[in-house]
Short mmCIF file of C-alpha atoms in Angstrom, two decimals:
data_model
loop_
_atom_site.label_atom_id
_atom_site.label_comp_id
_atom_site.label_asym_id
_atom_site.label_seq_id
_atom_site.Cartn_x
_atom_site.Cartn_y
_atom_site.Cartn_z
CA MET A 1 55.02 -86.41 10.53
CA ASP A 2 54.70 -88.23 13.96
CA ASN A 3 51.68 -86.03 16.29
CA LYS A 4 51.33 -83.45 13.98
CA THR A 5 48.32 -82.74 11.55
CA ILE A 6 48.77 -81.32 8.09
CA ILE A 7 46.19 -79.01 6.56
CA TYR A 8 47.07 -77.63 2.97
CA GLY A 9 45.34 -75.23 0.72
CA ILE A 10 45.08 -71.14 0.49
CA ARG A 11 41.46 -71.23 2.11
CA ALA A 12 41.95 -74.26 4.81
CA ILE A 13 44.94 -72.58 6.16
CA ASN A 14 43.64 -69.33 6.34
CA GLU A 15 40.31 -70.54 8.21
CA ALA A 16 42.73 -72.42 10.21
CA ILE A 17 44.32 -69.00 11.23
CA GLU A 18 41.19 -67.31 11.78
CA SER A 19 39.83 -69.88 14.20
CA ASN A 20 43.05 -69.37 16.14
CA LYS A 21 44.46 -72.79 15.51
CA SER A 22 48.15 -72.92 16.11
CA LEU A 23 50.58 -73.43 13.17
CA ASN A 24 54.24 -74.74 13.85
CA LYS A 25 55.21 -74.05 10.30
CA LEU A 26 53.89 -73.28 6.94
CA PHE A 27 55.63 -74.49 3.77
CA ILE A 28 55.42 -72.57 0.72
CA GLN A 29 56.27 -73.31 -2.86
CA LYS A 30 58.95 -71.13 -4.43
CA GLY A 31 58.08 -68.59 -6.65
CA LEU A 32 54.30 -68.26 -5.87
CA LYS A 33 52.68 -65.55 -6.78
CA GLY A 34 49.06 -64.26 -6.86
CA GLY A 35 46.85 -62.04 -5.24
CA GLU A 36 45.51 -64.65 -2.72
CA ALA A 37 48.99 -66.34 -1.99
CA ASN A 38 50.69 -62.77 -1.04
CA GLN A 39 47.87 -62.03 0.81
CA LEU A 40 48.44 -65.13 3.09
CA ILE A 41 52.21 -65.08 2.75
CA ASN A 42 51.90 -61.61 4.64
CA LYS A 43 49.46 -62.12 7.02
CA VAL A 44 51.86 -65.45 8.21
CA ARG A 45 54.86 -63.06 8.24
CA LYS A 46 52.83 -60.23 10.50
CA MET A 47 51.84 -63.29 13.18
CA GLY A 48 55.51 -64.35 13.37
CA ILE A 49 54.34 -67.83 12.02
CA ASN A 50 57.51 -69.86 10.89
CA LEU A 51 57.48 -70.13 7.28
CA SER A 52 59.76 -71.60 4.80
CA PHE A 53 59.62 -71.53 0.83
CA VAL A 54 60.49 -74.78 -0.66
CA PRO A 55 60.36 -76.88 -3.94
CA ILE A 56 57.20 -78.03 -5.03
CA GLU A 57 58.52 -81.59 -4.58
CA LYS A 58 58.65 -81.15 -1.02
CA LEU A 59 55.22 -80.47 -0.57
CA ASN A 60 54.45 -83.66 -2.43
CA LYS A 61 56.35 -85.32 -0.40
CA LEU A 62 53.84 -83.85 2.48
CA THR A 63 50.30 -84.44 1.11
CA LEU A 64 49.50 -85.94 -2.10
CA LYS A 65 46.14 -83.83 -2.23
CA ASN A 66 45.79 -80.40 -4.10
CA HIS A 67 48.07 -78.36 -1.70
CA GLN A 68 47.93 -75.19 -3.73
CA GLY A 69 51.18 -74.59 -2.99
CA PHE A 70 50.79 -74.42 0.90
CA VAL A 71 50.93 -76.85 3.34
CA ALA A 72 50.91 -76.33 7.25
CA GLN A 73 52.06 -78.17 10.15
CA THR A 74 49.61 -77.56 13.13
CA SER A 75 50.05 -78.26 17.06
CA PRO A 76 48.64 -81.33 18.98
CA VAL A 77 48.92 -78.50 21.77
CA LYS A 78 46.33 -75.60 21.77
CA PHE A 79 48.29 -72.50 23.00
CA LEU A 80 47.15 -69.55 25.55
CA SER A 81 46.96 -66.35 23.89
CA ILE A 82 48.32 -63.51 25.74
CA ASN A 83 44.92 -62.65 27.14
CA ASP A 84 44.80 -66.08 28.52
CA LEU A 85 47.84 -65.39 30.12
CA SER A 86 46.62 -62.39 31.76
CA ASN A 87 43.38 -64.43 32.95
CA LEU A 88 45.86 -67.01 34.05
CA ILE A 89 47.64 -64.69 36.35
CA GLU A 90 45.04 -62.69 37.61
CA ASN A 91 42.95 -65.93 38.65
CA LYS A 92 45.94 -67.38 40.38
CA GLN A 93 45.44 -67.33 44.41
CA THR A 94 48.92 -68.09 45.28
CA ASP A 95 52.35 -66.94 44.06
CA VAL A 96 52.74 -67.20 39.90
CA ASN A 97 55.76 -68.76 38.55
CA ILE A 98 56.36 -68.39 34.77
CA VAL A 99 59.22 -69.83 32.62
CA ILE A 100 59.89 -67.52 29.33
CA LEU A 101 62.22 -68.94 26.91
CA ASP A 102 64.28 -66.66 24.10
CA ASN A 103 64.64 -68.27 21.12
CA VAL A 104 65.16 -71.99 22.33
CA THR A 105 64.85 -74.00 19.24
CA ASP A 106 66.15 -77.63 20.05
CA VAL A 107 63.24 -79.58 20.57
CA ARG A 108 64.44 -82.07 22.92
CA ASN A 109 65.67 -79.39 25.08
CA PHE A 110 62.38 -77.71 24.86
CA GLY A 111 60.73 -81.13 25.84
CA ALA A 112 62.86 -81.69 28.79
CA ILE A 113 62.33 -78.02 29.84
CA VAL A 114 58.72 -78.54 29.69
CA ARG A 115 58.99 -81.65 31.95
CA THR A 116 61.05 -79.83 34.40
CA ALA A 117 58.71 -77.15 34.64
CA GLU A 118 55.27 -79.39 35.12
CA CYS A 119 57.51 -81.00 37.99
CA SER A 120 58.95 -78.12 39.52
CA GLY A 121 55.47 -76.57 39.61
CA ILE A 122 55.59 -73.75 36.96
CA ASP A 123 52.10 -71.97 35.94
CA CYS A 124 53.15 -71.37 32.29
CA ILE A 125 55.66 -71.22 29.81
CA VAL A 126 55.92 -68.63 27.14
CA ILE A 127 57.47 -68.96 23.96
CA GLN A 128 57.59 -66.64 20.94
CA ASN A 129 55.49 -67.69 17.32
CA SER A 130 58.97 -67.81 15.24
CA GLY A 131 62.50 -68.71 16.42
CA SER A 132 61.05 -71.30 19.23
CA ALA A 133 61.31 -75.22 18.81
CA PRO A 134 57.92 -76.85 17.65
CA VAL A 135 55.62 -79.00 19.61
CA ASN A 136 55.94 -82.10 17.74
CA GLY A 137 56.62 -85.97 18.24
CA ASP A 138 60.13 -85.34 19.75
CA THR A 139 58.94 -82.78 21.99
CA ILE A 140 55.84 -84.95 23.30
CA LYS A 141 58.24 -88.02 24.02
CA THR A 142 61.10 -86.03 25.53
CA SER A 143 58.67 -84.05 27.94
CA ALA A 144 57.13 -87.64 28.65
CA GLY A 145 53.72 -86.08 27.87
CA ALA A 146 54.26 -82.82 30.19
CA VAL A 147 53.28 -80.40 27.21
CA PHE A 148 49.63 -81.75 27.82
CA ASN A 149 49.41 -80.78 31.56
CA ILE A 150 51.26 -77.35 31.49
CA PRO A 151 49.80 -73.94 29.73
CA ILE A 152 51.87 -73.06 26.96
CA CYS A 153 51.48 -69.19 25.75
CA LYS A 154 52.59 -68.49 22.35
CA VAL A 155 53.15 -64.54 21.57
CA ALA A 156 54.43 -62.84 18.44
CA HIS A 157 56.94 -60.80 20.31
CA LEU A 158 58.32 -62.16 24.19
CA LYS A 159 58.22 -58.38 24.95
CA ASP A 160 54.74 -57.85 25.10
CA ALA A 161 54.65 -61.21 27.39
CA ILE A 162 57.39 -59.46 29.45
CA PHE A 163 55.28 -56.06 29.86
CA LEU A 164 52.18 -57.88 30.52
CA ILE A 165 53.57 -59.71 33.42
CA LYS A 166 55.32 -56.63 34.64
CA GLN A 167 51.93 -54.61 34.52
CA HIS A 168 50.75 -57.74 37.18
CA LYS A 169 53.44 -56.61 39.25
CA ILE A 170 55.72 -59.56 38.77
CA LYS A 171 59.68 -59.42 38.76
CA ILE A 172 61.11 -60.36 35.95
CA PHE A 173 64.61 -62.80 36.02
CA GLY A 174 66.96 -63.16 33.43
CA ALA A 175 69.21 -66.57 33.81
CA THR A 176 72.41 -65.48 31.97
CA GLU A 177 76.49 -66.06 32.62
CA LYS A 178 76.72 -62.13 32.18
CA ALA A 179 74.78 -61.95 35.71
CA LYS A 180 76.50 -60.77 38.66
CA GLN A 181 74.21 -62.44 41.35
CA ASN A 182 74.61 -65.81 42.25
CA ILE A 183 71.41 -67.66 42.00
CA TYR A 184 71.62 -69.21 45.55
CA LYS A 185 71.84 -65.34 46.91
CA SER A 186 68.87 -64.15 45.34
CA SER A 187 65.22 -63.96 46.71
CA LEU A 188 63.06 -66.29 44.71
CA ASN A 189 60.22 -67.45 47.09
CA HIS A 190 57.53 -65.02 45.70
CA SER A 191 55.95 -64.79 41.89
CA LEU A 192 58.32 -64.37 39.35
CA ALA A 193 58.93 -65.06 35.53
CA VAL A 194 62.70 -66.00 34.59
CA VAL A 195 63.82 -65.86 31.16
CA PHE A 196 66.10 -68.25 29.81
CA GLY A 197 68.00 -67.81 26.51
CA SER A 198 69.07 -69.75 23.47
CA GLU A 199 71.58 -72.73 23.15
CA GLY A 200 73.92 -71.11 21.50
CA LYS A 201 73.58 -67.23 22.17
CA GLY A 202 71.96 -67.29 25.72
CA LEU A 203 69.38 -64.20 26.41
CA SER A 204 69.38 -61.72 23.71
CA ASN A 205 70.57 -57.90 24.67
CA SER A 206 67.29 -56.89 23.73
CA THR A 207 65.85 -59.36 26.49
CA ILE A 208 68.44 -58.57 28.83
CA LYS A 209 67.43 -55.02 29.08
CA LEU A 210 63.95 -55.85 30.26
CA CYS A 211 64.61 -57.74 33.02
CA ASP A 212 64.58 -56.64 36.28
CA GLU A 213 67.49 -58.53 37.69
CA LEU A 214 69.85 -61.19 36.31
CA ILE A 215 70.85 -64.31 37.93
CA LYS A 216 73.72 -67.04 37.13
CA ILE A 217 74.21 -70.41 38.38
CA PRO A 218 77.83 -70.39 39.62
CA LEU A 219 80.24 -72.94 38.07
CA ILE A 220 83.51 -73.99 39.34
CA GLY A 221 84.63 -76.10 36.35
CA LYS A 222 86.50 -75.42 33.43
CA ILE A 223 83.38 -75.46 31.07
CA ASP A 224 81.91 -71.89 31.41
CA SER A 225 77.86 -72.87 30.40
CA LEU A 226 75.30 -75.52 30.83
CA ASN A 227 72.92 -76.79 28.61
CA VAL A 228 69.64 -74.58 28.85
CA SER A 229 67.58 -77.45 30.04
CA VAL A 230 70.34 -78.26 32.85
CA THR A 231 70.26 -74.26 33.53
CA VAL A 232 66.19 -74.44 33.74
CA GLY A 233 66.35 -77.63 36.35
CA ALA A 234 68.96 -75.89 38.70
CA VAL A 235 66.89 -72.51 38.91
CA LEU A 236 63.45 -73.72 38.78
CA PHE A 237 64.36 -76.24 41.63
CA GLU A 238 65.99 -73.47 43.60
CA ILE A 239 62.72 -71.56 43.36
CA LEU A 240 61.07 -74.60 44.83
CA ARG A 241 63.32 -74.96 47.74
CA GLN A 242 63.02 -71.42 48.77
CA LYS A 243 59.45 -71.67 48.52
CA GLU A 244 58.12 -75.26 50.22
CA TYR A 245 61.57 -75.90 52.23
CA ASN A 246 63.15 -72.61 53.21
CA SER A 247 59.98 -70.15 54.60
#
């Protein structure tokens, strides 16, 4: 498991959670029962951590140690909490630009997005605990190491981050082909957050309802959609153009 740390055993994983260590995924032995086991399972479910019930053979491949039916992958990156995000916004002296990813699960797409966000001056990327691509070796490689240069905030629910950002009087844009507004006709030279959807489904309806304005990239070919990382690139560099070259 490149660029990931393996921890195992109920106590070690509990301690990792208590110390706010970010867990990419938790593997649990199928059929495992018991007081401590059930408590840990319930805890990670409430936190929205990705978990998978697997045969013991899978766990034995991950580690030869006494894992007690629990093996977790931790991230090489320290994620911001929602409180950290609030502090970041409050402490920024100039406009704040945030990217929010709604169920972007492909690791290479995620890495490309992180790289683009860092290159275009984005202040923070927000992802959800569950349903998001992990930060692993592929992410680090695809991002060209940008994951270490841009803050990434991980939250239990995207709506919590969106509500927080709105409380700071920052406008939420949603990038979707369902939008009527052309991105090149939108004003983007101010503090803002842009939400991008998953590769297959785009923005979820629940997320769309939370957006202040929907924007789209005009397409003139026969294909009616772009890869999400390409969409992110087009939007972020239009934001940069408006801020730096159209003021």
